[in-house]
Amino acid sequence: MTTLKHLINGKKITGTSATKFNIYNPSTGKVVNQIQGASAMDVCQAVDAAGLAFESWRKVTPSKRAQIMFNYRDLLYKNLDELAQLNSIEHGKTLADSKGEVLRGIEVVEFCSAISTHLKSDFTADVSTNIDSYNLRQPIGVCAGITPFNFPAMVPMWMYPVAIACGNTFILKLSEKVPSCGLRISELIHEAGLPKGVLNTIVGDKEAVDEILTNPQIKAISFVGSTPVGEYIYQQGSKHNKRVQALCGAKNHMIVMPDADLEQSTSAIIGAAYGSAGERCMAISVVVAVGKKTADQLIESLIPQVKALKIGAYDELGVEMGPVISSQSQKNILDYIKSGVDEGASLVVDGRQATKQKKGFFIGGCLFDHVKSGMSIYTDEIFGPVLCVVRVNNYIEALKLVNEHKYGNGSTIFTRDGDTARHFTNHVQVGMVGVNIPIPVPVAIHSFGGWKKSLIGGSAIHGMEGVRFYTQLKTVTSRWPSGIRKGTQFHFESGKDV
Ligand code: NAD
């Protein structure tokens, strides 16, 4: 067992909170690491370091910051196997999935390597006689990120590389359930040349978060996690005059039209619903089958594949689905499965035997048919390997279902019909849309974010939205002495006046 430490001002520090966190290997249910949590005082120490570092970091040219991102990218690639191992042991996802996650994070670092281009401003000559105007995007100051357990590497990398590349300094508050990979990638950016104090990484719970929310030196907060916590972060952070973006929970629907390729749709559903044990904010948790024939055929082809899912520890050969994160999460998911049965949905594949057969926090793939929109398995985010199939008569009913759901993270349609696909992309009320794509996660040059209860604060993450979130706009209007006319002027002037 390793005792982990926080990384504050370039140094490894033992936390001073009274809470010590046990970190589990969910495949065995055993504790693998520990960390003494970060107290409010530790957060203040990190904020002071970040505040001091900001004074010099903001003056470092974007191309020098980009150079660190180039170095960082190389180091991340070099250490990919180690990072995947650290990720999987604490999270439970397969090694291949962990590698994919880190690679998705590296894409953000690559985006940041071009920060000079992203910060390039607009210049307009002669907005009025002898007057020019241009925009600057300047850093905000000390920013903070609060991250969830389900992407221990990628979600932190959605945040701090962009913030830092824009000239800010950063406090990264990792999930207390999966800190090792986030701490290691924070070390690596220092090896890449980042000056101390620019990124400070801590591990803690509400105690640390509450200091982040109220500390006057922190100017902006990025949060990714569940909706109730996101609402709290948004309300408290805004109340304390911070810019806040909160990316929250989800219930992502896949509509399968009668003309869709059934084999392709089935494979897509299996990967998107059960990959990472359904613990992805873009997992497909609802399939909306259009027409009885489509639904019957889909259920028939899904049942054997869900039953055949190879469940096991992250490093077992050929394993497709690992455990869920904790015994608490396992219990919540089992409660949902029971409530689905009690409410009258048909549990056509019952994965609950795996919980009894295996040590660790396992649940086998579960498949519900005949799910209705009022059931809790439909309304709530379960965040486990539980897929609901809802049957509807036509496309309009399917679209209405997606649009009436409180969450609006992602949704996808499987069809061969261009008209339907086009109507769907234009009218569906979610932030990320797929057409014959099971999990439409935007790549790093685009931005990630949902609608409705899936995004509070309206600001999506990474890509140009990320650059806008971590910078403040300044518009300069200038004239030189030779262009100034004589006399005092009391009226507003427009470019057309002279
Ligand atoms: P969570 O909300 O429990 O925790 C997220 C973060 O908030 C953690 O760092 C945690 O320490 C902190 N936290 C938890 N309770 C808190 C409280 N009462 N006060 C202050 N801080 C608190 O989420 P999780 O279980 O770690 O992650 C799963 C959730 O994250 C799911 O709902 C999933 O949909 C969501 N998620 C969303 C996205 C997205 O982009 N929309 C991406 C990944 C995960």
Coordinates of C-alpha atoms and ligand atoms in Angstrom, one line a residue:
M1 CA 0.0 0.0 0.0
T2 CA 1.3 3.5 -0.9
T3 CA 0.7 6.6 1.1
L4 CA 0.0 9.3 -1.4
K5 CA 0.8 13.0 -1.1
H6 CA -0.6 16.2 -2.5
L7 CA 1.5 18.3 -4.9
I8 CA 1.6 21.9 -3.7
N9 CA 4.1 24.5 -5.0
G10 CA 6.1 21.8 -6.7
K11 CA 6.5 19.8 -3.4
K12 CA 4.9 16.6 -2.2
I13 CA 2.9 17.5 1.0
T14 CA 1.0 15.4 3.6
G15 CA -2.5 16.6 4.0
T16 CA -3.7 18.0 7.4
S17 CA -7.4 17.2 7.2
A18 CA -8.7 14.8 9.9
T19 CA -10.0 12.5 7.2
K20 CA -7.8 9.8 5.8
F21 CA -9.1 8.3 2.5
N22 CA -8.7 4.6 1.7
I23 CA -8.4 4.0 -2.0
Y24 CA -9.7 0.6 -3.2
N25 CA -8.9 -1.7 -6.0
P26 CA -12.6 -2.3 -7.0
S27 CA -11.7 -5.6 -8.6
T28 CA -10.7 -7.1 -5.2
G29 CA -12.4 -4.8 -2.8
K30 CA -9.1 -4.3 -1.0
V31 CA -7.4 -1.0 0.0
V32 CA -4.4 -0.3 -2.3
N33 CA -3.5 3.3 -1.4
Q34 CA -4.2 5.9 1.3
I35 CA -4.0 9.6 1.5
Q36 CA -4.6 12.1 4.3
G37 CA -7.1 14.5 2.8
A38 CA -6.5 18.2 2.1
S39 CA -7.8 20.5 4.7
A40 CA -9.0 24.1 4.1
M41 CA -5.6 25.2 5.3
D42 CA -3.9 23.0 2.7
V43 CA -6.2 24.6 0.0
C44 CA -5.2 28.1 1.2
Q45 CA -1.5 27.1 0.9
A46 CA -2.1 25.9 -2.6
V47 CA -4.0 29.1 -3.5
D48 CA -1.2 31.3 -2.1
A49 CA 1.3 29.4 -4.2
A50 CA -0.9 29.7 -7.3
G51 CA -1.5 33.4 -6.6
L52 CA 2.3 34.1 -6.4
A53 CA 3.1 32.0 -9.5
F54 CA 0.4 33.8 -11.5
E55 CA 2.4 37.1 -11.3
S56 CA 5.2 35.6 -13.4
W57 CA 3.3 32.9 -15.3
R58 CA 1.0 35.4 -16.9
K59 CA 4.0 37.1 -18.4
V60 CA 5.4 33.9 -20.0
T61 CA 4.7 34.1 -23.7
P62 CA 2.1 31.8 -25.2
S63 CA 4.8 30.1 -27.4
K64 CA 6.9 29.3 -24.3
R65 CA 3.8 27.9 -22.6
A66 CA 3.2 25.9 -25.7
Q67 CA 6.7 24.5 -25.6
I68 CA 5.9 23.0 -22.2
M69 CA 2.8 21.4 -23.6
F70 CA 4.9 19.9 -26.4
N71 CA 7.3 18.4 -23.8
Y72 CA 4.4 17.3 -21.6
R73 CA 2.7 15.5 -24.5
D74 CA 5.9 13.5 -25.1
L75 CA 6.2 12.5 -21.5
L76 CA 2.6 11.4 -21.3
Y77 CA 3.1 9.1 -24.3
K78 CA 6.3 7.8 -22.8
N79 CA 4.6 6.9 -19.6
L80 CA 1.3 5.7 -21.1
D81 CA 1.5 2.1 -19.7
E82 CA 2.3 3.3 -16.2
L83 CA -0.6 5.8 -16.3
A84 CA -3.0 3.2 -17.6
Q85 CA -2.0 0.9 -14.8
L86 CA -2.5 3.5 -12.1
N87 CA -5.8 4.5 -13.6
S88 CA -7.2 1.0 -13.9
I89 CA -6.1 -0.3 -10.5
E90 CA -8.1 2.4 -8.7
H91 CA -11.0 2.7 -11.1
G92 CA -11.5 -0.8 -12.3
K93 CA -11.8 -0.1 -16.1
T94 CA -9.8 -2.3 -18.5
L95 CA -6.2 -1.3 -19.3
A96 CA -7.2 -0.7 -23.0
D97 CA -10.0 1.7 -21.8
S98 CA -7.5 3.5 -19.5
K99 CA -5.1 3.9 -22.3
G100 CA -7.9 5.3 -24.5
E101 CA -8.8 7.7 -21.8
V102 CA -5.2 9.0 -21.4
L103 CA -5.0 9.4 -25.1
R104 CA -8.1 11.5 -25.1
G105 CA -6.5 13.7 -22.5
I106 CA -3.3 14.0 -24.6
E107 CA -5.5 15.4 -27.4
V108 CA -6.3 18.3 -25.1
V109 CA -2.6 18.8 -24.5
E110 CA -2.0 18.8 -28.2
F111 CA -4.8 21.4 -28.6
C112 CA -2.9 23.5 -26.0
S113 CA 0.3 23.2 -27.9
A114 CA -1.3 25.6 -30.4
I115 CA -2.3 28.1 -27.8
S116 CA -0.6 31.0 -29.6
T117 CA -3.1 30.4 -32.5
H118 CA -6.1 30.1 -30.1
L119 CA -5.2 33.3 -28.4
K120 CA -4.7 35.2 -31.6
S121 CA -6.8 38.4 -31.5
D122 CA -9.0 40.3 -34.0
F123 CA -7.7 43.7 -35.2
T124 CA -9.8 46.2 -37.1
A125 CA -8.1 49.2 -38.6
D126 CA -10.0 52.5 -39.0
V127 CA -13.1 51.8 -37.0
S128 CA -13.4 55.6 -37.1
T129 CA -11.0 58.2 -38.5
N130 CA -7.5 57.4 -37.2
I131 CA -8.9 54.9 -34.7
D132 CA -8.1 51.2 -34.5
S133 CA -9.7 48.5 -32.4
Y134 CA -8.5 45.1 -31.2
N135 CA -9.3 42.3 -28.8
L136 CA -7.2 40.7 -26.1
R137 CA -7.9 37.5 -24.3
Q138 CA -6.2 37.7 -21.0
P139 CA -5.9 35.1 -18.2
I140 CA -8.3 35.4 -15.2
G141 CA -5.9 34.4 -12.4
V142 CA -6.1 31.5 -10.1
C143 CA -8.6 28.9 -11.4
A144 CA -9.7 25.6 -9.8
G145 CA -11.0 22.2 -11.1
I146 CA -13.0 19.7 -9.2
T147 CA -13.1 16.3 -10.9
P148 CA -15.1 13.0 -10.7
F149 CA -14.0 9.4 -10.2
N150 CA -15.0 8.1 -13.6
F151 CA -12.2 9.6 -15.7
P152 CA -9.3 10.1 -13.4
A153 CA -6.9 11.3 -16.1
M154 CA -9.1 12.7 -19.0
V155 CA -11.4 15.0 -17.0
P156 CA -8.5 16.7 -15.2
M157 CA -6.8 17.1 -18.6
W158 CA -10.0 18.8 -19.9
M159 CA -9.2 21.6 -17.5
Y160 CA -5.7 22.5 -16.3
P161 CA -3.8 22.2 -19.6
V162 CA -6.2 24.8 -21.2
A163 CA -6.3 27.0 -18.1
I164 CA -2.5 27.0 -17.8
A165 CA -1.9 27.4 -21.5
C166 CA -4.1 30.6 -21.3
G167 CA -1.8 32.0 -18.6
N168 CA -3.7 31.1 -15.5
T169 CA -2.5 29.1 -12.5
F170 CA -4.5 26.2 -11.2
I171 CA -5.8 24.2 -8.1
L172 CA -6.8 20.7 -9.2
K173 CA -9.0 18.9 -6.6
L174 CA -9.0 15.2 -7.6
S175 CA -11.6 12.7 -6.7
E176 CA -10.7 11.1 -3.4
K177 CA -11.6 7.7 -4.9
V178 CA -9.0 7.6 -7.7
P179 CA -6.2 10.1 -7.1
S180 CA -3.0 8.2 -8.3
C181 CA -3.2 8.8 -12.0
G182 CA -4.1 12.5 -11.5
L183 CA -1.2 13.0 -9.2
R184 CA 1.2 11.3 -11.5
I185 CA 0.2 13.4 -14.6
S186 CA 0.6 16.5 -12.4
E187 CA 4.2 15.4 -11.6
L188 CA 4.9 14.9 -15.3
I189 CA 3.9 18.4 -16.3
H190 CA 6.5 19.7 -13.8
E191 CA 9.1 17.4 -15.5
A192 CA 8.0 19.0 -18.7
G193 CA 9.2 22.4 -17.4
L194 CA 6.2 23.9 -15.7
P195 CA 7.3 26.3 -12.9
K196 CA 6.3 25.4 -9.4
G197 CA 3.0 26.8 -8.1
V198 CA 1.4 27.0 -11.6
L199 CA -0.4 23.7 -11.0
N200 CA -1.2 22.5 -7.5
T201 CA -2.9 19.2 -7.1
I202 CA -4.8 18.1 -4.0
V203 CA -7.1 15.3 -3.0
G204 CA -10.0 15.9 -0.7
D205 CA -13.7 16.0 -0.2
K206 CA -16.3 18.7 0.8
E207 CA -13.9 20.3 3.3
A208 CA -11.4 21.1 0.5
V209 CA -14.2 22.0 -2.0
D210 CA -15.8 24.5 0.4
E211 CA -12.6 26.4 0.7
I212 CA -12.3 26.5 -3.1
L213 CA -15.8 27.8 -3.4
T214 CA -15.3 30.7 -0.9
N215 CA -11.6 31.6 -1.3
P216 CA -11.5 35.1 -2.8
Q217 CA -8.3 34.5 -4.7
I218 CA -10.0 31.9 -6.9
K219 CA -11.6 33.5 -9.9
A220 CA -13.0 30.5 -11.9
I221 CA -14.1 27.0 -11.1
S222 CA -14.6 24.0 -13.5
F223 CA -16.6 21.2 -12.0
V224 CA -17.4 17.8 -13.5
G225 CA -19.5 15.4 -11.4
S226 CA -23.1 14.6 -10.4
T227 CA -25.9 17.1 -10.8
P228 CA -26.8 17.7 -7.1
V229 CA -23.1 18.5 -6.3
G230 CA -22.8 20.5 -9.5
E231 CA -25.8 22.6 -8.5
Y232 CA -24.2 23.3 -5.1
I233 CA -20.9 24.2 -6.7
Y234 CA -22.6 26.5 -9.1
Q235 CA -24.7 28.3 -6.5
Q236 CA -21.9 28.7 -3.9
G237 CA -19.2 29.6 -6.5
S238 CA -21.5 32.2 -8.2
K239 CA -22.4 33.6 -4.8
H240 CA -18.8 34.2 -4.2
N241 CA -18.3 36.0 -7.5
K242 CA -16.6 33.2 -9.4
R243 CA -17.1 32.2 -13.0
V244 CA -18.4 28.6 -12.8
Q245 CA -19.0 25.8 -15.3
A246 CA -20.5 22.6 -13.9
L247 CA -20.7 19.6 -16.2
C248 CA -23.1 17.1 -14.6
G249 CA -25.1 13.9 -14.8
A250 CA -26.7 12.3 -17.8
K251 CA -29.1 9.8 -19.2
N252 CA -28.1 9.3 -22.8
H253 CA -30.6 7.9 -25.3
M254 CA -29.9 6.0 -28.5
I255 CA -32.8 6.0 -31.0
V256 CA -32.8 3.0 -33.2
M257 CA -35.0 3.5 -36.4
P258 CA -36.5 0.6 -38.3
D259 CA -34.1 1.2 -41.2
A260 CA -31.0 1.0 -39.0
D261 CA -28.4 -1.8 -39.5
L262 CA -29.3 -4.1 -36.7
E263 CA -26.0 -5.8 -36.3
Q264 CA -24.1 -2.4 -36.2
S265 CA -26.7 -1.0 -33.8
T266 CA -26.4 -4.0 -31.4
S267 CA -22.6 -3.8 -31.3
A268 CA -22.7 -0.1 -30.8
I269 CA -25.2 -0.5 -27.9
I270 CA -23.1 -3.2 -26.2
G271 CA -19.9 -1.1 -26.2
A272 CA -21.7 2.2 -25.3
A273 CA -23.9 0.8 -22.5
Y274 CA -21.6 -1.7 -20.8
G275 CA -18.1 -0.3 -21.6
S276 CA -16.4 0.9 -18.3
A277 CA -19.4 -0.8 -16.5
G278 CA -21.7 2.0 -17.7
E279 CA -19.7 4.6 -15.6
R280 CA -19.4 7.1 -18.4
C281 CA -21.2 10.4 -18.5
M282 CA -21.7 9.6 -22.3
A283 CA -22.7 6.0 -21.8
I284 CA -25.9 4.9 -23.5
S285 CA -28.3 4.1 -20.8
V286 CA -31.6 4.2 -22.8
V287 CA -32.3 2.6 -26.2
V288 CA -35.5 3.9 -27.8
A289 CA -36.6 1.2 -30.3
V290 CA -38.9 2.6 -33.0
G291 CA -41.6 0.0 -33.9
K292 CA -42.4 -3.4 -32.5
K293 CA -40.3 -5.3 -35.0
T294 CA -37.2 -3.2 -34.3
A295 CA -37.6 -3.6 -30.6
D296 CA -38.2 -7.4 -30.8
Q297 CA -35.2 -7.9 -33.0
L298 CA -32.9 -5.7 -30.9
I299 CA -33.9 -7.5 -27.7
E300 CA -33.3 -10.8 -29.3
S301 CA -29.8 -9.9 -30.5
L302 CA -28.9 -8.0 -27.3
I303 CA -29.8 -10.8 -24.8
P304 CA -27.0 -13.3 -25.8
Q305 CA -24.4 -10.5 -26.1
V306 CA -25.2 -9.0 -22.7
K307 CA -25.1 -12.5 -21.2
A308 CA -21.7 -13.2 -22.8
L309 CA -20.0 -10.1 -21.5
K310 CA -16.6 -11.1 -20.1
I311 CA -16.5 -9.5 -16.6
G312 CA -13.3 -9.4 -14.6
A313 CA -10.4 -7.4 -13.2
Y314 CA -8.8 -4.7 -15.4
D315 CA -5.7 -6.8 -16.2
E316 CA -7.4 -10.2 -17.0
L317 CA -7.0 -11.3 -20.5
G318 CA -9.9 -10.5 -22.8
V319 CA -11.9 -8.8 -20.1
E320 CA -14.6 -6.4 -21.5
M321 CA -16.2 -5.0 -18.3
G322 CA -14.7 -4.3 -14.9
P323 CA -16.4 -3.7 -11.5
V324 CA -18.1 -0.5 -10.4
I325 CA -16.2 2.0 -8.3
S326 CA -17.3 1.1 -4.7
S327 CA -19.5 -1.1 -2.5
Q328 CA -21.8 2.0 -2.0
S329 CA -22.2 2.4 -5.8
Q330 CA -22.8 -1.3 -6.2
K331 CA -25.6 -1.1 -3.5
N332 CA -27.2 1.9 -5.2
I333 CA -27.2 0.1 -8.6
L334 CA -28.7 -3.1 -7.1
D335 CA -31.4 -0.9 -5.4
Y336 CA -32.3 0.5 -8.9
I337 CA -32.4 -2.9 -10.4
K338 CA -34.9 -4.0 -7.7
S339 CA -37.0 -0.9 -8.2
G340 CA -37.1 -1.5 -12.0
V341 CA -38.5 -5.0 -11.3
D342 CA -40.9 -3.8 -8.7
E343 CA -42.2 -1.0 -11.0
G344 CA -43.0 -3.6 -13.7
A345 CA -40.1 -3.4 -16.3
S346 CA -39.0 -6.8 -17.7
L347 CA -35.5 -7.7 -16.5
V348 CA -34.5 -9.8 -19.5
V349 CA -30.9 -10.2 -18.5
D350 CA -30.2 -10.2 -14.7
G351 CA -26.5 -9.6 -14.0
R352 CA -26.9 -9.7 -10.3
Q353 CA -25.4 -13.2 -9.9
A354 CA -21.9 -11.7 -10.6
T355 CA -22.2 -9.8 -7.4
K356 CA -22.4 -13.0 -5.4
Q357 CA -19.9 -14.9 -7.5
K358 CA -17.0 -12.5 -7.5
K359 CA -15.0 -10.6 -4.9
G360 CA -14.8 -6.8 -5.5
F361 CA -17.6 -4.5 -6.6
F362 CA -19.0 -6.4 -9.6
I363 CA -22.4 -6.3 -11.2
G364 CA -23.1 -8.2 -14.4
G365 CA -24.7 -6.5 -17.4
C366 CA -28.4 -6.0 -16.9
L367 CA -31.0 -5.4 -19.6
F368 CA -34.5 -4.1 -19.0
D369 CA -37.2 -4.3 -21.7
H370 CA -40.6 -2.5 -21.6
V371 CA -39.3 0.4 -19.6
K372 CA -41.8 3.3 -19.1
S373 CA -40.9 7.0 -18.8
G374 CA -42.2 7.3 -15.2
M375 CA -40.0 4.6 -13.8
S376 CA -37.0 5.6 -11.6
I377 CA -34.7 3.4 -13.8
Y378 CA -35.7 5.7 -16.6
T379 CA -35.7 9.1 -14.9
D380 CA -32.5 8.7 -12.8
E381 CA -28.9 8.4 -13.7
I382 CA -27.9 4.9 -12.5
F383 CA -24.3 5.0 -13.5
G384 CA -23.8 1.3 -13.8
P385 CA -24.1 -1.6 -16.3
V386 CA -27.9 -1.3 -16.6
L387 CA -29.6 -0.6 -20.0
C388 CA -33.2 0.3 -20.4
V389 CA -35.1 -0.3 -23.6
V390 CA -38.1 1.9 -24.2
R391 CA -40.5 0.9 -27.0
V392 CA -42.2 3.7 -29.1
N393 CA -44.4 3.7 -32.3
N394 CA -42.6 6.3 -34.3
Y395 CA -39.7 8.8 -34.6
I396 CA -41.7 11.7 -33.3
E397 CA -42.5 9.8 -30.1
A398 CA -38.8 8.9 -29.7
L399 CA -37.7 12.5 -30.1
K400 CA -40.3 13.7 -27.6
L401 CA -39.0 11.2 -25.1
V402 CA -35.4 12.5 -25.4
N403 CA -36.4 16.1 -25.3
E404 CA -38.6 15.7 -22.2
H405 CA -35.9 14.1 -20.2
K406 CA -34.4 16.3 -17.5
Y407 CA -30.8 15.5 -18.7
G408 CA -29.5 16.6 -22.0
N409 CA -25.9 15.5 -22.2
G410 CA -25.7 13.3 -25.4
S411 CA -28.0 11.5 -27.7
T412 CA -27.6 9.5 -30.9
I413 CA -29.7 8.1 -33.7
F414 CA -29.1 5.0 -35.8
T415 CA -30.7 5.3 -39.2
R416 CA -29.9 5.2 -42.9
D417 CA -32.4 8.0 -43.6
G418 CA -30.7 11.4 -44.1
D419 CA -33.9 13.4 -43.6
T420 CA -34.6 11.8 -40.2
A421 CA -31.0 12.2 -39.1
R422 CA -31.0 15.9 -40.2
H423 CA -34.3 16.5 -38.4
F424 CA -32.9 14.8 -35.3
T425 CA -29.7 16.9 -35.2
N426 CA -31.7 20.1 -35.6
H427 CA -34.4 19.4 -33.0
V428 CA -32.9 17.2 -30.3
Q429 CA -32.4 19.1 -27.1
V430 CA -29.0 17.8 -25.9
G431 CA -25.5 19.2 -26.2
M432 CA -23.7 16.4 -28.0
V433 CA -25.4 14.6 -30.9
G434 CA -24.5 11.4 -32.8
V435 CA -25.6 10.0 -36.1
N436 CA -24.7 6.3 -36.3
I437 CA -22.0 7.1 -33.6
P438 CA -22.6 5.3 -30.3
I439 CA -20.8 7.8 -28.0
P440 CA -20.5 11.2 -29.7
V441 CA -17.8 12.6 -27.4
P442 CA -16.4 15.7 -29.2
V443 CA -12.6 15.6 -29.8
A444 CA -10.4 18.2 -28.1
I445 CA -10.5 20.8 -30.9
H446 CA -14.3 20.9 -30.4
S447 CA -16.0 21.5 -27.0
F448 CA -17.7 19.1 -24.6
G449 CA -20.9 20.0 -22.8
G450 CA -24.6 19.1 -22.4
W451 CA -27.8 21.0 -22.0
K452 CA -30.5 21.1 -19.3
K453 CA -29.5 19.4 -16.0
S454 CA -26.3 18.1 -17.6
L455 CA -24.6 21.5 -17.8
I456 CA -25.0 24.3 -15.3
G457 CA -23.5 27.6 -16.1
G458 CA -23.8 27.3 -19.9
S459 CA -20.1 27.0 -20.6
A460 CA -18.8 23.9 -22.3
I461 CA -15.3 22.6 -21.7
H462 CA -12.0 22.4 -23.8
G463 CA -11.7 23.5 -27.4
M464 CA -12.4 27.2 -28.0
E465 CA -15.2 27.3 -25.4
G466 CA -12.5 26.3 -22.9
V467 CA -10.2 29.1 -24.1
R468 CA -13.1 31.6 -23.7
F469 CA -13.9 30.2 -20.2
Y470 CA -10.3 30.6 -18.9
T471 CA -9.7 34.1 -20.4
Q472 CA -11.4 37.4 -20.1
L473 CA -12.0 39.6 -23.1
K474 CA -10.5 43.1 -23.3
T475 CA -11.3 45.3 -26.3
V476 CA -8.8 48.2 -27.0
T477 CA -9.8 51.2 -29.0
S478 CA -6.7 53.4 -29.8
R479 CA -5.7 56.6 -31.5
W480 CA -2.3 58.2 -31.7
P481 CA -1.7 62.0 -31.1
S482 CA -1.3 62.8 -34.8
G483 CA -4.9 61.6 -35.4
I484 CA -6.5 63.6 -32.5
R485 CA -8.8 66.4 -33.7
K486 CA -8.8 69.7 -31.8
G487 CA -11.6 70.7 -29.4
T488 CA -13.8 68.9 -26.9
Q489 CA -16.5 66.7 -28.1
F490 CA -19.6 65.9 -26.1
H491 CA -21.6 63.6 -28.3
F492 CA -21.1 59.9 -29.0
E493 CA -19.2 59.3 -32.2
S494 CA -19.7 56.5 -34.7
G495 CA -17.5 55.4 -37.6
K496 CA -20.0 57.0 -40.0
D497 CA -19.7 60.5 -38.4
V498 CA -16.5 61.6 -39.9
Ligands
NAD1 P1 -19.6 13.4 -7.5 O1 -20.5 14.6 -7.8 O2 -20.0 12.6 -6.3 O3 -18.1 14.0 -7.1 C1 -17.5 14.9 -8.0 C2 -16.5 15.8 -7.2 O4 -17.2 16.5 -6.3 C3 -15.5 14.9 -6.5 O5 -14.3 15.6 -6.6 C4 -16.0 14.9 -5.0 O6 -14.9 14.9 -4.1 C5 -16.7 16.3 -5.0 N1 -17.9 16.2 -4.0 C6 -18.7 15.1 -3.8 N2 -19.7 15.5 -2.9 C7 -19.5 16.8 -2.6 C8 -20.1 17.7 -1.7 N3 -21.2 17.3 -1.0 N4 -19.7 18.9 -1.6 C9 -18.6 19.3 -2.3 N5 -17.9 18.5 -3.2 C10 -18.3 17.2 -3.3 O7 -19.5 12.6 -8.8 P2 -18.7 11.2 -9.0 O8 -19.5 10.1 -8.4 O9 -17.3 11.3 -8.6 O10 -18.8 11.1 -10.6 C11 -19.9 10.6 -11.3 C12 -20.8 11.7 -11.8 O11 -20.0 12.6 -12.6 C13 -21.9 11.2 -12.7 O12 -23.1 11.9 -12.3 C14 -21.5 11.5 -14.1 O13 -22.5 11.7 -15.0 C15 -20.8 12.8 -13.9 N6 -19.9 13.1 -14.9 C16 -20.2 14.1 -15.8 C17 -19.4 14.4 -16.9 C18 -19.9 15.4 -17.9 O14 -19.0 15.9 -18.7 N7 -21.1 15.9 -17.9 C19 -18.2 13.7 -17.1 C20 -17.8 12.7 -16.2 C21 -18.7 12.5 -15.1

